[in-house]
Amino acid sequence: MGDIVTMKVKEGGGPSSLKCPMLTTTNYTVWAMRIKVLLRVHKVWDVVESEPDHGEKNDMAIALIFQSIPETLNLQVGDLDTAKKVCDAIKSRHMGADRVREARLQMLMAEFDRLRMKDTDTIDDFVGKISEISSKSSALGETIEGTKLVKKFLSSLPRKKYIHIVASLEQVLDLKITSFEDIIGRLKTYEEKVAEEE
């Protein structure tokens, strides 16, 4: 199901290939991000955003989208005449109505609240889990603020292993303005130093 679609692009020289994953029932969020980049590279994203029927640009956008969706979905959206309508139809099929979206958001937020770093996880493992929930939430229209990510991250670390660095960071930094990336960098540095000591 995770087929890769390869596209050749010639821009001022030799060909380079861009890969976009085939849309499946479970990868809509990532697929949507990648198709947006692919359409931008081909300079046709604007027809998806504004829906003017620019002839060739619209056709190019539809062709690229159709290359990365399953045949059954091609049949469902094949009659639509603009790239925007095609994208909106795909999004509504995968994101669902408002009630479904709200239910998914509630489940994501509950998962976010329950999330704790295991003793066996690395900082990268745990950051990956938080980032995944954050990007899924953004795709559903709810952005988790950086300060909330920082607080969640620090409060979810195993106390035995990280109590000293968390206490130091809380004393030294203003967590309301410190970025999530900055905290991750500091914790990764600490994790590496502890690993060297051990």
PDB file of N, CA, C and O in Angstrom, residues 64-97:
ATOM      1  N   LEU A  64      -0.522  15.359 -11.375  1.00  0.00           N
ATOM      2  CA  LEU A  64       0.384  14.985 -10.284  1.00  0.00           C
ATOM      3  C   LEU A  64      -0.388  14.365  -9.115  1.00  0.00           C
ATOM      4  O   LEU A  64       0.048  13.373  -8.519  1.00  0.00           O
ATOM      5  N   ILE A  65      -1.532  14.938  -8.794  1.00  0.00           N
ATOM      6  CA  ILE A  65      -2.344  14.398  -7.701  1.00  0.00           C
ATOM      7  C   ILE A  65      -2.843  13.001  -8.061  1.00  0.00           C
ATOM      8  O   ILE A  65      -2.746  12.067  -7.257  1.00  0.00           O
ATOM      9  N   PHE A  66      -3.340  12.851  -9.287  1.00  0.00           N
ATOM     10  CA  PHE A  66      -3.865  11.549  -9.711  1.00  0.00           C
ATOM     11  C   PHE A  66      -2.791  10.457  -9.705  1.00  0.00           C
ATOM     12  O   PHE A  66      -3.091   9.291  -9.496  1.00  0.00           O
ATOM     13  N   GLN A  67      -1.540  10.853  -9.930  1.00  0.00           N
ATOM     14  CA  GLN A  67      -0.441   9.874  -9.919  1.00  0.00           C
ATOM     15  C   GLN A  67      -0.190   9.314  -8.518  1.00  0.00           C
ATOM     16  O   GLN A  67       0.409   8.259  -8.378  1.00  0.00           O
ATOM     17  N   SER A  68      -0.611  10.040  -7.484  1.00  0.00           N
ATOM     18  CA  SER A  68      -0.282   9.616  -6.125  1.00  0.00           C
ATOM     19  C   SER A  68      -1.498   9.217  -5.292  1.00  0.00           C
ATOM     20  O   SER A  68      -1.424   9.176  -4.069  1.00  0.00           O
ATOM     21  N   ILE A  69      -2.609   8.938  -5.962  1.00  0.00           N
ATOM     22  CA  ILE A  69      -3.785   8.435  -5.239  1.00  0.00           C
ATOM     23  C   ILE A  69      -4.209   7.098  -5.854  1.00  0.00           C
ATOM     24  O   ILE A  69      -3.957   6.857  -7.030  1.00  0.00           O
ATOM     25  N   PRO A  70      -4.837   6.231  -5.069  1.00  0.00           N
ATOM     26  CA  PRO A  70      -5.251   4.923  -5.591  1.00  0.00           C
ATOM     27  C   PRO A  70      -6.308   5.047  -6.689  1.00  0.00           C
ATOM     28  O   PRO A  70      -7.033   6.044  -6.774  1.00  0.00           O
ATOM     29  N   GLU A  71      -6.398   4.009  -7.530  1.00  0.00           N
ATOM     30  CA  GLU A  71      -7.341   4.020  -8.650  1.00  0.00           C
ATOM     31  C   GLU A  71      -8.779   4.244  -8.203  1.00  0.00           C
ATOM     32  O   GLU A  71      -9.527   4.958  -8.860  1.00  0.00           O
ATOM     33  N   THR A  72      -9.151   3.641  -7.082  1.00  0.00           N
ATOM     34  CA  THR A  72     -10.534   3.796  -6.615  1.00  0.00           C
ATOM     35  C   THR A  72     -10.852   5.259  -6.319  1.00  0.00           C
ATOM     36  O   THR A  72     -11.950   5.732  -6.612  1.00  0.00           O
ATOM     37  N   LEU A  73      -9.889   5.976  -5.776  1.00  0.00           N
ATOM     38  CA  LEU A  73     -10.095   7.397  -5.489  1.00  0.00           C
ATOM     39  C   LEU A  73     -10.079   8.209  -6.783  1.00  0.00           C
ATOM     40  O   LEU A  73     -10.824   9.183  -6.923  1.00  0.00           O
ATOM     41  N   ASN A  74      -9.243   7.805  -7.745  1.00  0.00           N
ATOM     42  CA  ASN A  74      -9.253   8.452  -9.063  1.00  0.00           C
ATOM     43  C   ASN A  74     -10.649   8.409  -9.661  1.00  0.00           C
ATOM     44  O   ASN A  74     -11.134   9.387 -10.228  1.00  0.00           O
ATOM     45  N   LEU A  75     -11.300   7.259  -9.537  1.00  0.00           N
ATOM     46  CA  LEU A  75     -12.649   7.108 -10.088  1.00  0.00           C
ATOM     47  C   LEU A  75     -13.656   8.006  -9.372  1.00  0.00           C
ATOM     48  O   LEU A  75     -14.587   8.516  -9.981  1.00  0.00           O
ATOM     49  N   GLN A  76     -13.448   8.214  -8.063  1.00  0.00           N
ATOM     50  CA  GLN A  76     -14.384   9.030  -7.284  1.00  0.00           C
ATOM     51  C   GLN A  76     -14.243  10.523  -7.567  1.00  0.00           C
ATOM     52  O   GLN A  76     -15.220  11.266  -7.501  1.00  0.00           O
ATOM     53  N   VAL A  77     -13.022  10.976  -7.850  1.00  0.00           N
ATOM     54  CA  VAL A  77     -12.797  12.420  -8.049  1.00  0.00           C
ATOM     55  C   VAL A  77     -12.506  12.767  -9.509  1.00  0.00           C
ATOM     56  O   VAL A  77     -12.235  13.921  -9.834  1.00  0.00           O
ATOM     57  N   GLY A  78     -12.587  11.794 -10.386  1.00  0.00           N
ATOM     58  CA  GLY A  78     -12.221  11.987 -11.788  1.00  0.00           C
ATOM     59  C   GLY A  78     -13.060  13.003 -12.540  1.00  0.00           C
ATOM     60  O   GLY A  78     -12.603  13.585 -13.518  1.00  0.00           O
ATOM     61  N   ASP A  79     -14.279  13.241 -12.113  1.00  0.00           N
ATOM     62  CA  ASP A  79     -15.155  14.192 -12.810  1.00  0.00           C
ATOM     63  C   ASP A  79     -14.914  15.641 -12.396  1.00  0.00           C
ATOM     64  O   ASP A  79     -15.443  16.559 -13.031  1.00  0.00           O
ATOM     65  N   LEU A  80     -14.156  15.859 -11.334  1.00  0.00           N
ATOM     66  CA  LEU A  80     -13.917  17.226 -10.865  1.00  0.00           C
ATOM     67  C   LEU A  80     -12.962  17.932 -11.818  1.00  0.00           C
ATOM     68  O   LEU A  80     -11.993  17.345 -12.290  1.00  0.00           O
ATOM     69  N   ASP A  81     -13.217  19.224 -12.084  1.00  0.00           N
ATOM     70  CA  ASP A  81     -12.467  19.901 -13.134  1.00  0.00           C
ATOM     71  C   ASP A  81     -11.344  20.818 -12.664  1.00  0.00           C
ATOM     72  O   ASP A  81     -10.593  21.344 -13.477  1.00  0.00           O
ATOM     73  N   THR A  82     -11.200  21.026 -11.347  1.00  0.00           N
ATOM     74  CA  THR A  82     -10.077  21.846 -10.879  1.00  0.00           C
ATOM     75  C   THR A  82      -9.296  21.089  -9.814  1.00  0.00           C
ATOM     76  O   THR A  82      -9.838  20.250  -9.092  1.00  0.00           O
ATOM     77  N   ALA A  83      -8.016  21.426  -9.726  1.00  0.00           N
ATOM     78  CA  ALA A  83      -7.142  20.788  -8.743  1.00  0.00           C
ATOM     79  C   ALA A  83      -7.629  21.076  -7.321  1.00  0.00           C
ATOM     80  O   ALA A  83      -7.537  20.221  -6.445  1.00  0.00           O
ATOM     81  N   LYS A  84      -8.151  22.277  -7.096  1.00  0.00           N
ATOM     82  CA  LYS A  84      -8.664  22.625  -5.765  1.00  0.00           C
ATOM     83  C   LYS A  84      -9.818  21.720  -5.368  1.00  0.00           C
ATOM     84  O   LYS A  84      -9.868  21.215  -4.246  1.00  0.00           O
ATOM     85  N   LYS A  85     -10.754  21.501  -6.302  1.00  0.00           N
ATOM     86  CA  LYS A  85     -11.891  20.624  -6.005  1.00  0.00           C
ATOM     87  C   LYS A  85     -11.424  19.202  -5.721  1.00  0.00           C
ATOM     88  O   LYS A  85     -11.952  18.536  -4.825  1.00  0.00           O
ATOM     89  N   VAL A  86     -10.419  18.730  -6.468  1.00  0.00           N
ATOM     90  CA  VAL A  86      -9.883  17.383  -6.251  1.00  0.00           C
ATOM     91  C   VAL A  86      -9.264  17.287  -4.855  1.00  0.00           C
ATOM     92  O   VAL A  86      -9.557  16.361  -4.094  1.00  0.00           O
ATOM     93  N   CYS A  87      -8.438  18.267  -4.509  1.00  0.00           N
ATOM     94  CA  CYS A  87      -7.789  18.260  -3.181  1.00  0.00           C
ATOM     95  C   CYS A  87      -8.821  18.354  -2.065  1.00  0.00           C
ATOM     96  O   CYS A  87      -8.708  17.668  -1.050  1.00  0.00           O
ATOM     97  N   ASP A  88      -9.810  19.219  -2.235  1.00  0.00           N
ATOM     98  CA  ASP A  88     -10.851  19.361  -1.215  1.00  0.00           C
ATOM     99  C   ASP A  88     -11.637  18.066  -1.039  1.00  0.00           C
ATOM    100  O   ASP A  88     -11.972  17.673   0.084  1.00  0.00           O
ATOM    101  N   ALA A  89     -11.929  17.386  -2.155  1.00  0.00           N
ATOM    102  CA  ALA A  89     -12.666  16.121  -2.077  1.00  0.00           C
ATOM    103  C   ALA A  89     -11.852  15.051  -1.369  1.00  0.00           C
ATOM    104  O   ALA A  89     -12.368  14.306  -0.521  1.00  0.00           O
ATOM    105  N   ILE A  90     -10.557  14.986  -1.673  1.00  0.00           N
ATOM    106  CA  ILE A  90      -9.678  14.009  -1.016  1.00  0.00           C
ATOM    107  C   ILE A  90      -9.598  14.321   0.477  1.00  0.00           C
ATOM    108  O   ILE A  90      -9.706  13.434   1.324  1.00  0.00           O
ATOM    109  N   LYS A  91      -9.443  15.600   0.785  1.00  0.00           N
ATOM    110  CA  LYS A  91      -9.347  16.007   2.190  1.00  0.00           C
ATOM    111  C   LYS A  91     -10.626  15.657   2.948  1.00  0.00           C
ATOM    112  O   LYS A  91     -10.569  15.100   4.048  1.00  0.00           O
ATOM    113  N   SER A  92     -11.778  15.943   2.362  1.00  0.00           N
ATOM    114  CA  SER A  92     -13.027  15.671   3.078  1.00  0.00           C
ATOM    115  C   SER A  92     -13.229  14.170   3.284  1.00  0.00           C
ATOM    116  O   SER A  92     -13.761  13.751   4.302  1.00  0.00           O
ATOM    117  N   ARG A  93     -12.775  13.357   2.340  1.00  0.00           N
ATOM    118  CA  ARG A  93     -12.889  11.900   2.507  1.00  0.00           C
ATOM    119  C   ARG A  93     -11.994  11.399   3.630  1.00  0.00           C
ATOM    120  O   ARG A  93     -12.329  10.466   4.327  1.00  0.00           O
ATOM    121  N   HIS A  94     -10.827  12.042   3.775  1.00  0.00           N
ATOM    122  CA  HIS A  94      -9.876  11.566   4.781  1.00  0.00           C
ATOM    123  C   HIS A  94      -9.990  12.283   6.114  1.00  0.00           C
ATOM    124  O   HIS A  94      -9.663  11.721   7.153  1.00  0.00           O
ATOM    125  N   MET A  95     -10.436  13.504   6.097  1.00  0.00           N
ATOM    126  CA  MET A  95     -10.541  14.248   7.349  1.00  0.00           C
ATOM    127  C   MET A  95     -11.939  14.142   7.943  1.00  0.00           C
ATOM    128  O   MET A  95     -12.131  14.344   9.123  1.00  0.00           O
ATOM    129  N   GLY A  96     -12.915  13.852   7.123  1.00  0.00           N
ATOM    130  CA  GLY A  96     -14.263  13.673   7.625  1.00  0.00           C
ATOM    131  C   GLY A  96     -14.961  14.978   7.918  1.00  0.00           C
ATOM    132  O   GLY A  96     -14.415  16.059   7.774  1.00  0.00           O
ATOM    133  N   ALA A  97     -16.175  14.860   8.345  1.00  0.00           N
ATOM    134  CA  ALA A  97     -16.986  16.024   8.694  1.00  0.00           C
ATOM    135  C   ALA A  97     -16.465  16.632   9.992  1.00  0.00           C
ATOM    136  O   ALA A  97     -15.569  16.085  10.644  1.00  0.00           O
TER     137      ALA A  97
END
